[in-house]
XYZ file of C-alpha atoms in Angstrom:
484
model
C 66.827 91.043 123.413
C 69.951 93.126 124.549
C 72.377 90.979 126.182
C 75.059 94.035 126.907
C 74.452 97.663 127.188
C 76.230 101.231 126.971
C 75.049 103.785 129.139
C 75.319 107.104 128.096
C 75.479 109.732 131.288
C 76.923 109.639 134.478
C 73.896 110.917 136.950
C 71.086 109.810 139.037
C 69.503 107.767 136.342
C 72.211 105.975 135.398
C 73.479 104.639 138.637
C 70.028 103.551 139.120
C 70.165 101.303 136.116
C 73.993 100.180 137.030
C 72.366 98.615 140.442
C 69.332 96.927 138.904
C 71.336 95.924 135.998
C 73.815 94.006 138.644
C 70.996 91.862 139.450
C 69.785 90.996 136.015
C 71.293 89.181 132.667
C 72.367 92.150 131.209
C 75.607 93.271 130.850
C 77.324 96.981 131.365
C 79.873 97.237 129.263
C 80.968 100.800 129.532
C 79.741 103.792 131.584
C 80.618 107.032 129.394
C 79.828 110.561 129.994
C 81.006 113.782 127.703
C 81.920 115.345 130.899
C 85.655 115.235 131.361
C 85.735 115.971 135.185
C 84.039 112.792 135.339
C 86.447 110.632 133.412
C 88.427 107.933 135.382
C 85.944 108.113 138.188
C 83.578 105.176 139.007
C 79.249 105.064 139.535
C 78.256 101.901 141.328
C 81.620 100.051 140.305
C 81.963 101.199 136.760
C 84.760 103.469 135.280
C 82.866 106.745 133.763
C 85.091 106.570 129.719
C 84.851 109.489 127.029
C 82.316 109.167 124.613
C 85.344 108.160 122.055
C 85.828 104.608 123.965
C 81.978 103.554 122.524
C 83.883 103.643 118.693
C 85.269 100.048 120.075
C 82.144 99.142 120.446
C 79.732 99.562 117.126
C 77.708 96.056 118.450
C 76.384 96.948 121.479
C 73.050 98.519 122.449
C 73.283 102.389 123.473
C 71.020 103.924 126.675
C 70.865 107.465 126.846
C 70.323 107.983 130.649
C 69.281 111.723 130.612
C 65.542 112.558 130.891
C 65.351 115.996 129.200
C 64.382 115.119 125.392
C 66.588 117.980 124.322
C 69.898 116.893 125.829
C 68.961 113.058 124.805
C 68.738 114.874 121.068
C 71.393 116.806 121.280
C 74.034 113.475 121.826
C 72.042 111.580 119.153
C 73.421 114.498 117.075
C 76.869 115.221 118.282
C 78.002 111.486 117.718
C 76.107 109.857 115.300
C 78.764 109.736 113.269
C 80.894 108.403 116.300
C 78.812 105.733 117.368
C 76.688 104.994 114.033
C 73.713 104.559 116.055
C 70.597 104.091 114.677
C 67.221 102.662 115.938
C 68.457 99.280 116.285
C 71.325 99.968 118.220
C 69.419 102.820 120.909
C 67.352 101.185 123.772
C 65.088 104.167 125.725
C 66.078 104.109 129.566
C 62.866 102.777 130.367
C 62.501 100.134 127.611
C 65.446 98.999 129.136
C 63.785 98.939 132.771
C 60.924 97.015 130.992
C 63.160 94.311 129.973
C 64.963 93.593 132.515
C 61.959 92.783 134.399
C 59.702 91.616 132.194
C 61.919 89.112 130.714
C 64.003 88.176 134.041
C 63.248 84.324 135.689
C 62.988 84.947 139.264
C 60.138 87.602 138.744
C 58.466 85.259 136.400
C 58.865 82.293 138.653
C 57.713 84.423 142.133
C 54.478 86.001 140.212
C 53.088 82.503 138.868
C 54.044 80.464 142.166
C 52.565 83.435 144.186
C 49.705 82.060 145.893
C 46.259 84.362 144.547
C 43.012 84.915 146.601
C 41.299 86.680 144.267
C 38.889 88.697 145.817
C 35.493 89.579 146.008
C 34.851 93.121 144.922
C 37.295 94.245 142.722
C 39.351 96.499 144.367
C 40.834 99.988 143.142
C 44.452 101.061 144.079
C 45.527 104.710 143.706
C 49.369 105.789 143.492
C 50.821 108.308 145.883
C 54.046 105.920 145.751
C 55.694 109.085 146.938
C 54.366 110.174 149.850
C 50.915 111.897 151.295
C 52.454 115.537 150.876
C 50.237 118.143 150.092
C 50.511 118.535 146.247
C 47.984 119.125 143.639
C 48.210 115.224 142.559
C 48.049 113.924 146.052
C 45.633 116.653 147.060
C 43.349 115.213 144.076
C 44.102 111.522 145.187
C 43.108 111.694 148.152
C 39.878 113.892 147.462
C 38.748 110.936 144.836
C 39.352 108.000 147.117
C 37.027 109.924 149.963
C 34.630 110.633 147.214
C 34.059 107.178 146.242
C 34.559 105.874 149.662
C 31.496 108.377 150.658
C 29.734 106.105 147.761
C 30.403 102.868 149.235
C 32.994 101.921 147.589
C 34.886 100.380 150.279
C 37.564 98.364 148.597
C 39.314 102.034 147.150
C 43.221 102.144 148.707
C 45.708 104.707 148.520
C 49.488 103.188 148.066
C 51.364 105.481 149.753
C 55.417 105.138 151.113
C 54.831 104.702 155.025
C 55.791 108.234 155.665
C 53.994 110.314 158.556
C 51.385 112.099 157.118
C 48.072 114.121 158.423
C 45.785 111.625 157.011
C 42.032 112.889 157.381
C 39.627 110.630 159.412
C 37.737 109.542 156.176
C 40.954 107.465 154.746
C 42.164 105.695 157.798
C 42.064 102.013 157.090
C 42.311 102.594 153.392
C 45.933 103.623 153.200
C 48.689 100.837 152.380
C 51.710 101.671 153.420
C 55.165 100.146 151.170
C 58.588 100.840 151.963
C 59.961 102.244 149.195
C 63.422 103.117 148.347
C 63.184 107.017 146.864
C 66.652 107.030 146.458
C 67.340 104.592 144.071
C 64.561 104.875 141.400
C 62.577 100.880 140.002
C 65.044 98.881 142.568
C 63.837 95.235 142.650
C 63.181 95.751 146.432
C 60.304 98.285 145.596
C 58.980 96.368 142.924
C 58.864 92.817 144.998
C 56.978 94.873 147.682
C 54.708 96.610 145.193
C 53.866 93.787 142.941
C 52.957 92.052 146.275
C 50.271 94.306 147.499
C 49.251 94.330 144.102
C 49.120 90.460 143.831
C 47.175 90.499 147.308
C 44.470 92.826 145.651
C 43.395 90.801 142.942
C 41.280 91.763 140.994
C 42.113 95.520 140.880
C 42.326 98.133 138.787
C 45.881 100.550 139.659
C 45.216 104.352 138.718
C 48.731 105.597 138.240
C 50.258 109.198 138.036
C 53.282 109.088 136.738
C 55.489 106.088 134.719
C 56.863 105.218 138.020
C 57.714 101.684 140.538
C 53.683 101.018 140.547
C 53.315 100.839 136.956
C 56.054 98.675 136.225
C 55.057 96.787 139.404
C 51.393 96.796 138.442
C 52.257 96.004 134.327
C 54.164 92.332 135.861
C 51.792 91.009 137.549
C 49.629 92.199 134.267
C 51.629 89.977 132.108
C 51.094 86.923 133.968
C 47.281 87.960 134.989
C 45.872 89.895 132.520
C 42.195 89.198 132.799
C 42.546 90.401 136.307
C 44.195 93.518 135.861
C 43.767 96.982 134.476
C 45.930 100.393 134.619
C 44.997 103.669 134.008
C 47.059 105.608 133.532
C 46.445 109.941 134.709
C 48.787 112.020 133.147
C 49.129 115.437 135.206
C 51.897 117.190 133.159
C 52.396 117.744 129.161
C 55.948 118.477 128.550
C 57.504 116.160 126.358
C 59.921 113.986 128.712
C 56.494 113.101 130.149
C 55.227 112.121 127.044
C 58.543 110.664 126.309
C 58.247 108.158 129.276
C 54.597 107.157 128.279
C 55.983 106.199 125.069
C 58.001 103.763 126.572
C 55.342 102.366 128.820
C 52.780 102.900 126.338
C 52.396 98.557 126.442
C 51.610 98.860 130.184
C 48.613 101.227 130.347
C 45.052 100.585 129.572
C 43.471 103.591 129.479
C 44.978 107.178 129.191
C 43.093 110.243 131.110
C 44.995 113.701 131.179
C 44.166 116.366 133.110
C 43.026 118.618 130.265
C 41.861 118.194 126.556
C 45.170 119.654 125.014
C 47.025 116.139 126.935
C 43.865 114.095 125.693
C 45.002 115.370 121.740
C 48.786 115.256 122.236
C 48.036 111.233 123.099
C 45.599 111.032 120.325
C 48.136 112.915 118.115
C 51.563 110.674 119.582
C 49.218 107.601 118.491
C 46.833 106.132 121.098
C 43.050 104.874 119.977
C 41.329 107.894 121.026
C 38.855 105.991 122.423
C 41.401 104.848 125.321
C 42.285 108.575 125.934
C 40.074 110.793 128.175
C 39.885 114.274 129.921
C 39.053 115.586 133.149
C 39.159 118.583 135.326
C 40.357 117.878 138.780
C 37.569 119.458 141.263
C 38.882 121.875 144.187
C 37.163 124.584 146.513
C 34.603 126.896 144.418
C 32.350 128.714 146.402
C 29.069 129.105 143.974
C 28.562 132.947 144.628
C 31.608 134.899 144.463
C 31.612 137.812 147.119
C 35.110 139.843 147.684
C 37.234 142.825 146.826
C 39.309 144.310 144.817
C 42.331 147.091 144.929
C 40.354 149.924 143.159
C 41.974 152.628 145.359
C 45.058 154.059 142.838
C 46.956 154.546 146.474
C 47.006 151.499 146.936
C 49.321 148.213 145.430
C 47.465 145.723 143.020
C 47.985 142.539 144.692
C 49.445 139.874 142.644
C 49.478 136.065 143.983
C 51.977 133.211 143.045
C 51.108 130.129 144.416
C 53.415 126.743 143.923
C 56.645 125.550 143.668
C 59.587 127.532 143.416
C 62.168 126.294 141.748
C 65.936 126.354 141.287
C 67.294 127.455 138.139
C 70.308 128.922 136.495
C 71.819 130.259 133.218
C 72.127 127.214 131.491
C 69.474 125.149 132.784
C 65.555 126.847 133.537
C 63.085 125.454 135.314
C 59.609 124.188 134.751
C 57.808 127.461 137.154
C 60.629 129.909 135.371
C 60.857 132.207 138.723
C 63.528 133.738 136.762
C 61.139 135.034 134.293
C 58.818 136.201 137.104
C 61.944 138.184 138.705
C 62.144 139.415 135.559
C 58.726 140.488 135.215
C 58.902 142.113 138.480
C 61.835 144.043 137.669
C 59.890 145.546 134.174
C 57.024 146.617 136.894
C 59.552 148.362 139.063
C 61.220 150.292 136.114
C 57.264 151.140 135.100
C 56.577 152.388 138.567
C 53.670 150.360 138.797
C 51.994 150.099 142.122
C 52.046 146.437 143.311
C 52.600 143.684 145.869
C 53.430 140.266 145.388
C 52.405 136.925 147.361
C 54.020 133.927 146.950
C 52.668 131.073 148.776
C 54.733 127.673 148.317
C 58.455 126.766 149.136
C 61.236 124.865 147.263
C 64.380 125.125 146.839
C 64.611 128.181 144.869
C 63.456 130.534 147.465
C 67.067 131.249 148.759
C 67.790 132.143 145.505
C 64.730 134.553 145.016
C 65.539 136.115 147.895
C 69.070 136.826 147.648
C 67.804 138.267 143.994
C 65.081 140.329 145.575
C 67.490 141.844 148.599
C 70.249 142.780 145.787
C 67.863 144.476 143.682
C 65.889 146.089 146.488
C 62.525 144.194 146.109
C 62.152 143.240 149.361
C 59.415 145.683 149.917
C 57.548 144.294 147.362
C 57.828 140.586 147.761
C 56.676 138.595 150.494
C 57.411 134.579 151.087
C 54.703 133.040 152.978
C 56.048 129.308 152.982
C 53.662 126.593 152.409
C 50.363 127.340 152.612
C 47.752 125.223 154.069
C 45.068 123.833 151.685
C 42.193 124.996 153.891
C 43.591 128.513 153.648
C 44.447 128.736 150.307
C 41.219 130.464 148.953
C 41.881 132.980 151.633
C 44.488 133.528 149.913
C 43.142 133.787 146.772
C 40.663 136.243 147.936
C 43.017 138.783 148.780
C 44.965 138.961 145.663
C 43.533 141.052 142.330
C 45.833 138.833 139.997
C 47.074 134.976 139.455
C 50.652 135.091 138.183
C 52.151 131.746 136.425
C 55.216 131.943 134.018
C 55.630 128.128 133.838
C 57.332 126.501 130.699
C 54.469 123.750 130.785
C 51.760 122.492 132.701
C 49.494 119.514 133.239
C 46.488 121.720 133.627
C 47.486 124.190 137.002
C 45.288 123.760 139.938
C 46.363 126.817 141.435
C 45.408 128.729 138.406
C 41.749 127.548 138.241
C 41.851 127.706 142.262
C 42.591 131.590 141.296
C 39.886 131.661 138.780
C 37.099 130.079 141.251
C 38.254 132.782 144.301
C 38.115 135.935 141.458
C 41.948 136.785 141.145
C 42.349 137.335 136.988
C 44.829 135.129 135.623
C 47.729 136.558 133.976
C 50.051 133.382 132.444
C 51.762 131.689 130.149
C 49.801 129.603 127.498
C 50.178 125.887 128.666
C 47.909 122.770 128.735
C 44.749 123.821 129.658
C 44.456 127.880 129.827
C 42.432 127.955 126.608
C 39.741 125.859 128.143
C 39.436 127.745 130.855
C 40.924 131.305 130.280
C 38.803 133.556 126.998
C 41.794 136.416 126.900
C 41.128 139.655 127.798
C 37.521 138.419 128.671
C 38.194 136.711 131.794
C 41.837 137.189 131.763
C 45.273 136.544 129.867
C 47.325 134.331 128.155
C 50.951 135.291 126.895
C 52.789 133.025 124.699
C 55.452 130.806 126.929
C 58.375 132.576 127.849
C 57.400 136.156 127.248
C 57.822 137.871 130.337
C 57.304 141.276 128.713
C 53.759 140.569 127.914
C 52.886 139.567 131.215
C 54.110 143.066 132.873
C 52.006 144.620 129.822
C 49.020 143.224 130.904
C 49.891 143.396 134.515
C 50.256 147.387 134.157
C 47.236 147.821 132.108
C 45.121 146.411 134.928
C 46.915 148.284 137.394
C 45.681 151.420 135.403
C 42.642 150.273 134.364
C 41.335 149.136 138.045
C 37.741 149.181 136.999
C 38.096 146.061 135.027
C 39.548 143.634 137.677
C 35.973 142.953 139.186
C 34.395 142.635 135.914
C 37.321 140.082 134.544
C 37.600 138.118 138.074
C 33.741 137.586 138.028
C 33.699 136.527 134.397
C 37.079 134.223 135.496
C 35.094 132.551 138.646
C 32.152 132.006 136.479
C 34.162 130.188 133.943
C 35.537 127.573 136.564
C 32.837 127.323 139.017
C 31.150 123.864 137.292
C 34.249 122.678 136.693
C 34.706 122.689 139.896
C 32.038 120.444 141.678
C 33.026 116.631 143.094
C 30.042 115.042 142.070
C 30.624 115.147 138.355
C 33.898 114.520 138.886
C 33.051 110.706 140.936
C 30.267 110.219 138.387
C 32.972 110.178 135.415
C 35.443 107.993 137.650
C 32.778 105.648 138.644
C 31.770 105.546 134.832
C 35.559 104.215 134.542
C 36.135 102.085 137.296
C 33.136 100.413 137.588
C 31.329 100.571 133.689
């Protein structure tokens, strides 16, 4: 049991564990950082050291606070020999969360004496902990919970953060509202609140989305009521911090589902029973007869579509959509002279960037920002483009790609989670290796040339997707989970 702590980086993370450290048993005894602007300055009370002030102190337990697995690896390396850590002496950031709270006396004390009324039906609880925005995983949450509701199974809730949202006629009375603190990340004032609705809806069964205040609120009131309880656990993305935190939570979750087969074998792969790990597609707007258009006049631009978030990034740091490596893409079609237009529908805060990139190199003819992008007009949008562009470092399995795919645009992206179930290259489109920007703008060109092809591959790419995307499957496998 650690009794004192060193934490290891000076950011967000870290003065969220300084503040729910205050209130437990643990101990801080040093707050270092390797970067030396930050030295004598404080986080939540705490001096911020040099790495060389943990050589005093070979006894206590060191928690790397950074999330990206390379940086965490990357100080395991550069002071081993400093610190003589080993795997003893290193606790993970959210082992440590565990911890805290699973081994702290007032929550044990408030759970047991909490008065239960177990009820009923068994109720199901889905987590949009932050907020009712229109993402892909809320988009999908909500289009489950109306699903099931549609199949009377009235005791499905949505635990959402008490924001002001559009929230369709079909959820209203099924959406529980918590007031959650989003700026300070598993504060015991979220998790009291949590654990409480949670406690209220006994039995239940809590489908998560990410390793976030729900599951640690939902895994407490586990360990004190554990007939009573299950979490399932969806995992949406497949880069390895992900993973990374479902290692660390891995004694919370029940059951494992990932958005495509490639997640379902990384978790079988990492160590998890396979028969606690499934896959699904998430289901989304497929007409089942594909009528449209296509850019086969040579006059005219091919019409290339982006939908998502853009991202920030710069030269030391990418992110995961890499718009950098779509600028740069762009720029190898402009020094081609290929014919084209591009779309991008989303927002985020990389756009000023983009555009201050696409005004100095005299894109701005070429590009056009249309902002978010309504959900109910996003196959519109789809429709009017020839090809799907996505340069993303990882992906759970894209919605927006298959949304492409079921409205005829030909995918042209990077090989993450999911393209090879649903993408046959150069059959129904194409998938370059991650990062190569050069082969994208290859096969970008060669359809711009080769126009005949784009109704030939778009038909063969909505044909692919179309019975992956109907809802009734879809409930029919969640009610098979939920309610076996």
């Amino acid at each position: 049991m650690v009794r004192e702590v060193i934490l290891y980086g000076a950011g967000k993370r870290c003065r969220a564990l300084c503040e729910i450290l205050k209130w437990s048993d643990v101990s801080v005894v040093a707050v270092i950082d390797s970067d030396e602007k930050k030295w004598g300055k404080e986080i939540s009370g705490y001096p911020i050291q040099p790495p060389k002030e943990a050589e005093k102190l070979q006894n206590v337990s060191v928690c790397i606070t950074m999330s990206n697995p390379e940086a965490v690896e990357q100080i395991r390396r550069q002071y081993q020999d400093l610190f003589y850590w080993n795997s003893i002496k290193e606790i993970g950031f959210y082992d440590l969360i565990l911890e805290i709270y699973r081994d702290h006396s007032k929550i044990r004390r408030w759970i047991t004496e909490y008065t239960i009324n177990t009820q009923k039906e068994e109720t199901v609880l889905f987590d949009c902990y932050q907020g009712l925005v229109l993402g892909g995983v809320e988009s999908w949450t909500m289009d489950i919970c109306k699903a099931l509701l549609s199949r009377g199974r009235k005791s499905t809730y949505i635990i959402s953060d008490g924001g002001t949202y559009d929230i369709e006629e079909d959820l209203l009375g099924h959406i529980i509202d918590v007031d959650i603190n989003h700026d300070m990340r598993f504060v015991p004032s979220s998790i009291w609140k949590l654990a409480e609705v949670i406690l209220i809806k006994l039995p239940c069964k809590v489908v998560t989305c990410s390793t976030d205040e729900v599951m640690l609120a939902a895994y407490l009131v586990k360990c004190f009521y554990p007939d009573q309880i299950k979490i399932i656990s969806v995992i949406h993305n497949s880069c390895e911090a992900v993973y990374d935190a479902y290692r660390d939570f891995r004694e919370c979750t029940d059951i494992y589902i990932g958005v495509s087969q490639d997640i379902r074998n990384d978790m079988i792969q990492d160590g998890v029973a396979p028969e606690l790990v499934y896959s699904m597609t998430c289901p989304f707007a497929c007409k089942k007869t594909l009528v449209r258009s296509y850019t086969e006049d040579y006059d005219q631009p091919i019409r290339i579509g982006y939908a998502g978030r853009i991202d920030h990034w710069s030269e030391r740091e990418h992110s995961q959509k890499r718009m950098d490596l779509l600028l740069k893409c762009i720029r190898i079609l402009e020094q081609r002279k290929v014919n084209y237009m591009v779309e991008l529908a989303g927002d985020g805060p990389g756009r000023p960037q983009m555009e201050q990139y696409m005004y100095e190199h005299n894109l701005n003819k070429r590009i056009r920002f249309l902002g978010r992008v309504k959900r109910t007009e996003i196959s519109a949008f789809w429709h009017r483009q020839d090809i799907c562009i996505n340069l993303a470092d990882y992906e759970g399995r894209s919605i927006s790609i298959i949304e492409a795919m079921g409205n005829g645009a030909v995918p042209v992206v990077t090989e993450t989670s999911g393209t090879r179930e649903d993408i046959t290259d150069g059959v129904n489109g194409y998938r370059v290796p991650v990062g190569d920007f050069v082969s994208a703008a290859d096969r970008i060109e060669y359809l711009a040339s080769h126009r005949e092809y784009l109704r030939k591959m778009g038909e063969s790419a909505h044909g692919a997707v179309y019975p992956k995307s109907l809802m009734e499957p879809h409930v029919n496998f969640w009610e098979e989970i939920l309610f076996p």
